[in-house]
CSV table of C-alpha atoms in Angstrom, one decimal:
chain,number,residue,atom,x,y,z
A,14,MET,CA,-47.1,-4.9,-14.2
A,15,ARG,CA,-46.2,-5.6,-17.5
A,16,ASP,CA,-47.6,-3.5,-19.6
A,17,ILE,CA,-45.3,-0.7,-17.0
A,18,LEU,CA,-42.2,-2.4,-17.5
A,19,ASN,CA,-43.3,-3.0,-21.8
A,20,GLY,CA,-41.5,-6.2,-21.1
A,21,ARG,CA,-38.4,-4.8,-19.7
A,22,ARG,CA,-36.7,-6.2,-16.7
A,23,MET,CA,-34.0,-4.8,-15.3
A,24,ARG,CA,-32.9,-7.6,-13.3
A,25,ARG,CA,-33.5,-10.1,-15.4
A,26,LEU,CA,-29.8,-9.6,-16.6
A,27,ARG,CA,-28.8,-9.6,-12.5
A,28,GLN,CA,-30.1,-13.4,-11.2
A,29,THR,CA,-26.3,-15.0,-11.9
A,30,ASP,CA,-23.2,-14.8,-11.4
A,31,TRP,CA,-22.4,-16.1,-15.1
A,32,SER,CA,-24.8,-14.0,-16.0
A,33,ARG,CA,-23.2,-10.7,-14.2
A,34,ARG,CA,-20.1,-11.4,-15.3
A,35,LEU,CA,-21.3,-11.2,-19.1
A,36,VAL,CA,-23.3,-8.1,-19.7
A,37,ARG,CA,-20.3,-6.4,-16.9
A,38,GLU,CA,-18.9,-2.5,-18.7
A,39,THR,CA,-16.2,-2.1,-16.3
A,40,ARG,CA,-13.3,-4.5,-15.8
A,41,LEU,CA,-9.9,-4.8,-13.1
A,42,SER,CA,-7.7,-6.3,-15.1
A,43,VAL,CA,-3.4,-6.8,-13.2
A,44,ASP,CA,-2.6,-4.9,-15.9
A,45,ASP,CA,-4.2,-1.9,-14.5
A,46,LEU,CA,-1.4,-1.9,-11.2
A,47,ILE,CA,1.1,0.5,-11.0
A,48,TRP,CA,2.2,-0.7,-6.8
A,49,PRO,CA,4.0,1.9,-4.9
A,50,ILE,CA,7.3,0.4,-2.5
A,51,PHE,CA,8.5,2.8,0.2
A,52,VAL,CA,12.2,1.9,0.7
A,53,ILE,CA,14.6,2.2,3.4
A,54,ASP,CA,18.7,2.1,4.5
A,55,GLY,CA,19.2,-1.7,5.8
A,56,VAL,CA,19.5,-4.5,5.3
A,57,GLY,CA,17.0,-7.8,5.4
A,58,VAL,CA,14.5,-5.3,7.0
A,59,ARG,CA,11.0,-4.6,6.4
A,60,THR,CA,9.7,-1.6,8.9
A,61,PRO,CA,5.8,-1.8,9.3
A,62,ILE,CA,4.3,1.9,8.8
A,63,ALA,CA,2.2,2.0,11.7
A,64,SER,CA,-0.7,4.1,9.6
A,65,MET,CA,-1.1,2.2,6.3
A,66,PRO,CA,-1.6,-1.3,8.1
A,67,GLY,CA,0.0,-3.8,5.9
A,68,VAL,CA,2.8,-2.0,4.4
A,69,GLU,CA,6.2,-2.0,5.1
A,70,ARG,CA,9.5,0.5,4.3
A,71,LEU,CA,12.3,-2.1,2.6
A,72,SER,CA,15.7,-1.8,2.5
A,73,VAL,CA,16.7,-2.4,-1.2
A,74,ASP,CA,16.9,-6.0,-1.0
A,75,GLU,CA,14.1,-6.3,0.1
A,76,ALA,CA,12.0,-4.2,-2.1
A,77,VAL,CA,14.3,-6.8,-4.8
A,78,ARG,CA,12.5,-9.6,-3.6
A,79,ASP,CA,8.8,-8.1,-3.6
A,80,ALA,CA,9.9,-6.6,-7.0
A,81,ALA,CA,10.0,-10.5,-8.1
A,82,GLU,CA,7.4,-11.6,-6.3
A,83,ALA,CA,5.3,-7.9,-8.4
A,84,ALA,CA,6.9,-9.2,-11.8
A,85,ALA,CA,5.4,-12.8,-11.0
A,86,LEU,CA,2.1,-11.7,-10.0
A,87,GLY,CA,1.9,-9.8,-14.3
A,88,ILE,CA,1.9,-6.7,-12.0
A,89,PRO,CA,3.6,-3.6,-15.2
A,90,ALA,CA,5.5,-1.1,-12.9
A,91,ILE,CA,6.3,-0.4,-9.5
A,92,ALA,CA,7.3,3.1,-7.9
A,93,LEU,CA,10.0,3.7,-5.5
A,94,PHE,CA,9.4,6.2,-2.6
A,95,PRO,CA,12.4,6.1,-0.2
A,96,TYR,CA,12.9,7.4,3.4
A,97,THR,CA,15.5,9.1,3.5
A,98,ASP,CA,18.1,8.9,7.1
A,99,PRO,CA,17.1,12.9,8.7
A,100,ALA,CA,21.5,13.1,8.8
A,101,ARG,CA,21.3,13.8,5.5
A,102,ARG,CA,18.2,16.1,4.6
A,103,ASP,CA,19.0,19.4,4.2
A,104,GLU,CA,17.7,22.8,3.1
A,105,ASN,CA,18.7,21.8,-0.7
A,106,GLY,CA,17.3,18.3,-0.7
A,107,SER,CA,21.7,17.2,-2.2
A,108,GLU,CA,20.9,14.4,-1.4
A,109,ALA,CA,18.1,13.2,-4.6
A,110,LEU,CA,21.0,13.8,-6.4
A,111,SER,CA,22.9,11.6,-5.0
A,112,PRO,CA,23.5,8.8,-7.8
A,113,ASP,CA,23.7,6.9,-4.2
A,114,ASN,CA,21.0,7.5,-2.8
A,115,LEU,CA,18.0,5.0,-1.8
A,116,VAL,CA,16.1,5.1,-4.4
A,117,CYS,CA,19.2,4.9,-6.9
A,118,ARG,CA,20.5,2.2,-5.3
A,119,ALA,CA,16.8,0.4,-5.7
A,120,LEU,CA,16.6,1.5,-9.0
A,121,ARG,CA,19.9,-1.4,-10.2
A,122,ALA,CA,19.4,-3.7,-7.7
A,123,ILE,CA,15.9,-4.3,-9.7
A,124,LYS,CA,16.5,-3.6,-12.9
A,125,THR,CA,19.5,-6.0,-13.0
A,126,ALA,CA,17.4,-9.1,-10.6
A,127,VAL,CA,14.0,-8.0,-12.2
A,128,PRO,CA,14.8,-6.4,-16.2
A,129,GLY,CA,10.9,-7.6,-16.8
A,130,ILE,CA,9.3,-4.8,-14.9
A,131,GLY,CA,8.6,-1.1,-15.2
A,132,LEU,CA,10.3,0.5,-12.7
A,133,MET,CA,8.6,5.0,-12.1
A,134,THR,CA,10.2,7.3,-9.7
A,135,ASP,CA,9.0,9.8,-7.4
A,136,VAL,CA,10.8,13.7,-9.2
A,137,ALA,CA,9.9,16.0,-5.6
A,138,LEU,CA,12.7,17.3,-3.2
A,139,ASP,CA,9.8,16.7,-0.1
A,140,PRO,CA,11.9,13.5,0.6
A,141,TYR,CA,15.1,15.1,1.1
A,142,THR,CA,14.5,18.2,2.5
A,143,SER,CA,15.1,19.5,6.0
A,144,HIS,CA,11.5,21.6,5.7
A,145,GLY,CA,9.9,18.8,4.1
A,146,HIS,CA,8.8,20.7,1.4
A,147,ASP,CA,8.7,20.3,-2.4
A,148,GLY,CA,11.4,22.7,-4.0
A,149,LEU,CA,13.8,25.0,-2.5
A,150,LEU,CA,13.3,27.2,0.2
A,151,GLU,CA,13.2,30.8,0.2
A,152,GLY,CA,11.9,32.4,3.8
A,153,ASP,CA,8.9,31.7,3.0
A,154,VAL,CA,8.5,31.2,-0.3
A,155,ILE,CA,9.3,27.9,-2.5
A,156,LEU,CA,11.0,29.3,-5.7
A,157,ASN,CA,10.1,28.1,-8.7
A,158,ASP,CA,12.2,28.5,-12.0
A,159,GLU,CA,14.9,27.3,-9.2
A,160,THR,CA,13.9,24.2,-8.0
A,161,VAL,CA,12.6,23.7,-11.5
A,162,ALA,CA,16.7,23.6,-12.5
A,163,VAL,CA,17.4,21.1,-9.1
A,164,LEU,CA,15.0,18.4,-10.3
A,165,CYS,CA,16.4,18.3,-13.7
A,166,GLU,CA,19.5,16.9,-12.8
A,167,GLN,CA,17.2,14.4,-9.9
A,168,ALA,CA,15.1,13.2,-12.9
A,169,LEU,CA,18.7,12.6,-14.7
A,170,ASN,CA,19.6,10.8,-11.4
A,171,GLN,CA,17.3,8.9,-11.7
A,172,ALA,CA,17.1,7.7,-15.2
A,173,ARG,CA,20.5,7.0,-15.9
A,174,ALA,CA,19.9,4.5,-13.0
A,175,GLY,CA,17.7,3.0,-14.6
A,176,ALA,CA,14.1,4.5,-14.3
A,177,ASP,CA,11.7,3.6,-17.3
A,178,ILE,CA,9.1,6.7,-15.6
A,179,ILE,CA,9.8,9.9,-13.9
A,180,GLY,CA,6.7,11.3,-12.0
A,181,PRO,CA,7.5,15.5,-11.3
A,182,SER,CA,5.2,15.1,-8.1
A,183,ASP,CA,6.6,18.3,-7.1
A,184,MET,CA,3.7,20.9,-9.3
A,185,MET,CA,6.6,23.7,-10.1
A,186,ASP,CA,5.1,25.4,-13.4
A,187,GLY,CA,7.2,23.8,-16.0
A,188,ARG,CA,8.7,21.4,-14.8
A,189,VAL,CA,7.6,18.9,-17.6
A,190,GLY,CA,9.1,20.6,-20.8
A,191,ALA,CA,12.6,21.2,-18.4
A,192,ILE,CA,12.9,17.9,-17.7
A,193,ARG,CA,11.7,16.3,-21.0
A,194,ALA,CA,14.4,18.5,-22.5
A,195,ALA,CA,16.4,17.6,-20.0
A,196,LEU,CA,16.2,13.5,-20.2
A,197,ASP,CA,16.2,13.9,-24.5
A,198,ASP,CA,19.4,16.3,-24.3
A,199,ALA,CA,21.3,13.9,-22.8
A,200,GLY,CA,19.8,10.8,-24.9
A,201,PHE,CA,17.1,9.5,-22.8
A,202,GLU,CA,14.4,9.8,-25.3
A,203,HIS,CA,12.9,6.7,-24.5
A,204,VAL,CA,12.0,7.8,-19.9
A,205,GLN,CA,8.1,8.2,-20.1
A,206,ILE,CA,6.7,11.3,-17.7
A,207,MET,CA,3.8,10.8,-15.9
A,208,ALA,CA,3.3,14.1,-14.9
A,209,TYR,CA,1.8,13.8,-11.5
A,210,SER,CA,-1.3,17.2,-13.7
A,211,ALA,CA,-3.9,17.7,-11.3
A,212,LYS,CA,-2.0,16.9,-7.5
A,213,TYR,CA,-4.5,19.0,-5.0
A,214,ALA,CA,-3.8,20.1,-1.4
A,215,SER,CA,-5.0,16.9,0.6
A,216,ALA,CA,-5.7,16.3,4.1
A,217,PHE,CA,-4.9,11.8,2.8
A,218,TYR,CA,-1.7,12.5,2.0
A,219,GLY,CA,-1.0,12.5,5.9
A,220,PRO,CA,0.5,8.7,6.3
A,221,PHE,CA,2.5,8.2,3.1
A,222,ARG,CA,3.8,11.6,4.8
A,223,ASP,CA,4.4,9.1,8.2
A,224,ALA,CA,6.1,7.0,5.4
A,225,ILE,CA,9.0,9.3,4.0
A,226,GLY,CA,9.2,10.6,7.4
A,227,THR,CA,8.3,14.0,6.2
A,228,SER,CA,4.4,14.9,8.8
A,229,LYS,CA,7.2,16.2,12.0
A,230,THR,CA,9.3,18.5,9.6
A,231,LEU,CA,7.1,20.0,6.9
A,232,ARG,CA,7.5,23.8,7.6
A,233,GLY,CA,3.3,25.0,6.8
A,234,ASP,CA,2.2,23.4,4.0
A,235,LYS,CA,1.6,22.9,0.4
A,236,ARG,CA,-1.3,25.5,-1.0
A,237,THR,CA,1.1,28.3,-2.8
A,238,TYR,CA,1.7,24.9,-5.4
A,239,GLN,CA,-0.4,22.1,-4.8
A,240,MET,CA,-4.1,22.3,-6.6
A,241,ASP,CA,-6.8,23.7,-4.0
A,242,PRO,CA,-9.6,21.3,-3.9
A,243,GLY,CA,-12.3,23.3,-5.2
A,244,ASN,CA,-11.3,23.7,-8.4
A,245,SER,CA,-12.1,22.0,-11.9
A,246,ASP,CA,-11.3,24.3,-14.7
A,247,GLU,CA,-7.6,24.4,-12.8
A,248,ALA,CA,-6.8,20.4,-13.4
A,249,VAL,CA,-7.7,20.7,-17.1
A,250,GLN,CA,-5.6,24.2,-17.8
A,251,GLU,CA,-2.6,21.8,-15.7
A,252,ALA,CA,-2.9,18.9,-18.0
A,253,GLU,CA,-2.7,20.3,-20.8
A,254,LEU,CA,0.1,22.5,-19.8
A,255,ASP,CA,2.4,19.2,-18.9
A,256,LEU,CA,1.5,17.7,-22.3
A,257,ALA,CA,2.4,20.2,-24.4
A,258,GLU,CA,5.5,20.3,-23.1
A,259,GLY,CA,5.3,16.9,-23.2
A,260,ALA,CA,4.5,14.8,-20.7
A,261,ASP,CA,3.2,11.3,-21.9
A,262,MET,CA,0.8,10.2,-19.0
A,263,ILE,CA,-1.1,12.3,-16.6
A,264,MET,CA,-2.4,11.3,-13.0
A,265,VAL,CA,-5.6,12.4,-10.8
A,266,LYS,CA,-4.2,12.8,-7.0
A,267,PRO,CA,-6.2,11.7,-4.6
A,268,GLY,CA,-8.6,9.2,-6.1
A,269,LEU,CA,-11.8,8.3,-5.0
A,270,PRO,CA,-12.2,12.9,-3.8
A,271,TYR,CA,-11.4,13.3,-7.6
A,272,LEU,CA,-13.4,10.9,-9.7
A,273,ASP,CA,-15.1,14.4,-11.4
A,274,ILE,CA,-11.6,15.0,-12.7
A,275,LEU,CA,-9.8,12.0,-13.3
A,276,ARG,CA,-13.3,11.9,-16.3
A,277,ARG,CA,-13.1,15.0,-17.2
A,278,LEU,CA,-9.3,15.0,-18.0
A,279,LYS,CA,-9.6,12.2,-19.7
A,280,ASP,CA,-13.0,12.9,-21.6
A,281,GLU,CA,-11.5,17.0,-22.3
A,282,PHE,CA,-7.7,15.2,-24.0
A,283,GLN,CA,-8.1,10.9,-24.3
A,284,VAL,CA,-4.7,10.2,-23.6
A,285,PRO,CA,-3.7,7.4,-21.2
A,286,THR,CA,-4.4,8.7,-17.4
A,287,PHE,CA,-3.9,7.6,-14.2
A,288,ALA,CA,-5.2,7.8,-10.5
A,289,TYR,CA,-2.9,7.8,-7.3
A,290,GLN,CA,-5.2,6.3,-4.5
A,291,VAL,CA,-3.3,7.7,-1.9
A,292,SER,CA,-2.2,7.1,1.6
A,293,GLY,CA,-4.9,8.3,3.6
A,294,GLU,CA,-7.7,6.5,1.3
A,295,TYR,CA,-6.0,3.2,1.5
A,296,ALA,CA,-5.7,3.8,5.6
A,297,MET,CA,-9.2,4.4,5.4
A,298,ILE,CA,-10.7,1.4,4.6
A,299,MET,CA,-8.3,-0.8,6.7
A,300,ALA,CA,-8.8,0.8,8.9
A,301,ALA,CA,-12.1,0.0,8.8
A,302,THR,CA,-11.8,-3.2,7.3
A,303,ARG,CA,-9.8,-4.1,11.0
A,304,ASN,CA,-12.7,-2.9,13.3
A,305,GLY,CA,-14.8,-5.4,11.3
A,306,TRP,CA,-16.7,-2.1,9.8
A,307,LEU,CA,-15.9,-2.9,6.2
A,308,ASP,CA,-15.5,-5.7,3.8
A,309,GLY,CA,-12.1,-4.7,3.5
A,310,GLU,CA,-11.4,-7.0,0.6
A,311,ARG,CA,-14.7,-6.2,-1.5
A,312,ALA,CA,-14.2,-2.8,-0.4
A,313,MET,CA,-10.7,-2.8,-1.9
A,314,MET,CA,-12.7,-4.0,-5.4
A,315,GLU,CA,-14.7,-1.8,-5.7
A,316,SER,CA,-12.9,1.8,-5.4
A,317,LEU,CA,-9.8,0.7,-8.3
A,318,ILE,CA,-13.7,0.0,-10.0
A,319,ALA,CA,-14.7,3.3,-9.3
A,320,PHE,CA,-11.5,4.6,-11.2
A,321,LYS,CA,-11.7,2.4,-14.4
A,322,ARG,CA,-15.4,3.3,-14.0
A,323,ALA,CA,-14.4,7.2,-14.3
A,324,GLY,CA,-11.3,6.9,-17.3
A,325,ALA,CA,-8.9,5.6,-15.5
A,326,ASP,CA,-6.0,4.1,-17.5
A,327,GLY,CA,-3.9,3.0,-14.8
A,328,ILE,CA,-4.1,2.7,-10.8
A,329,LEU,CA,-1.1,3.1,-8.8
A,330,THR,CA,-2.3,1.3,-5.0
A,331,TYR,CA,-1.6,0.2,-1.9
A,332,PHE,CA,-3.1,-3.1,-2.5
A,333,ALA,CA,-1.6,-3.8,-5.6
A,334,ARG,CA,0.0,-7.4,-4.2
A,335,ASP,CA,-3.5,-7.9,-2.8
A,336,VAL,CA,-5.3,-7.5,-5.5
A,337,ALA,CA,-2.8,-9.6,-8.3
A,338,ARG,CA,-3.0,-11.9,-5.7
A,339,LYS,CA,-6.9,-12.3,-6.0
A,340,LEU,CA,-7.1,-11.5,-9.5
A,341,LYS,CA,-4.3,-14.3,-10.4
A,342,GLY,CA,-6.4,-15.9,-8.1
């Protein structure tokens, strides 16, 4: 056996915990985390989301409390998503431009109470439209350029309220460059853009749509603007365009089903590259955990390590607080 192995035994370094830690190639840190939070109207409200066990819609005051906890745990940033009252949704998503909408109120409140945490916002119209699409709709067609003009105003609205990172998730052509120009022209050169560069038309978004209240309002699907799951070269082209237009960071969404895309983009561009562990990925782990089919904590940590190993500089995950508590502990 010695001749066969030539003295090399791979298991030797795996025998003890201290040894495994000493030679570990990929490490997860609290610095890698962005925590998505859902906000809703009201005071003192924490409404559970049935399809996302352990996740709640929070009124602004409760979101401030969670942001303070996130900062205390060392989580660098949170991402805000609104559940807009259906009475305030219309065909054009006009509530997105209101300086007093949920996201803007949450931005101002958190920025005042927890100034040291980064605040990321979503630029897309789907939380505000009565039809559930990310852009302006004419018949069955999503209007690209007309939508981009509105997205620029939405981004400015969020920047004025205190957003640190603008996250265009709409997948309209040319929106990153237009938003960058609008921000710079208005004096917001310091505001970053994390482009949802490779956002696929995925089945894994279902619980998120429950959370923001669009699962029942969405007319048709989003395959004319979100990417085909069979495409990889297209993701490279999308990321290249976003970076050329001024994106500071790029993102792959969903995460685990697209680790190959994450690795490819990181290798190709060597820029800050993020993955979004989306609602469906979270829900699967939580459902299996609650049924006793998985060790939930181990599955949570293993899934996030997979993102880091594939090249992610950071991860948007609903597990962020749980992971931070574990890492701090």
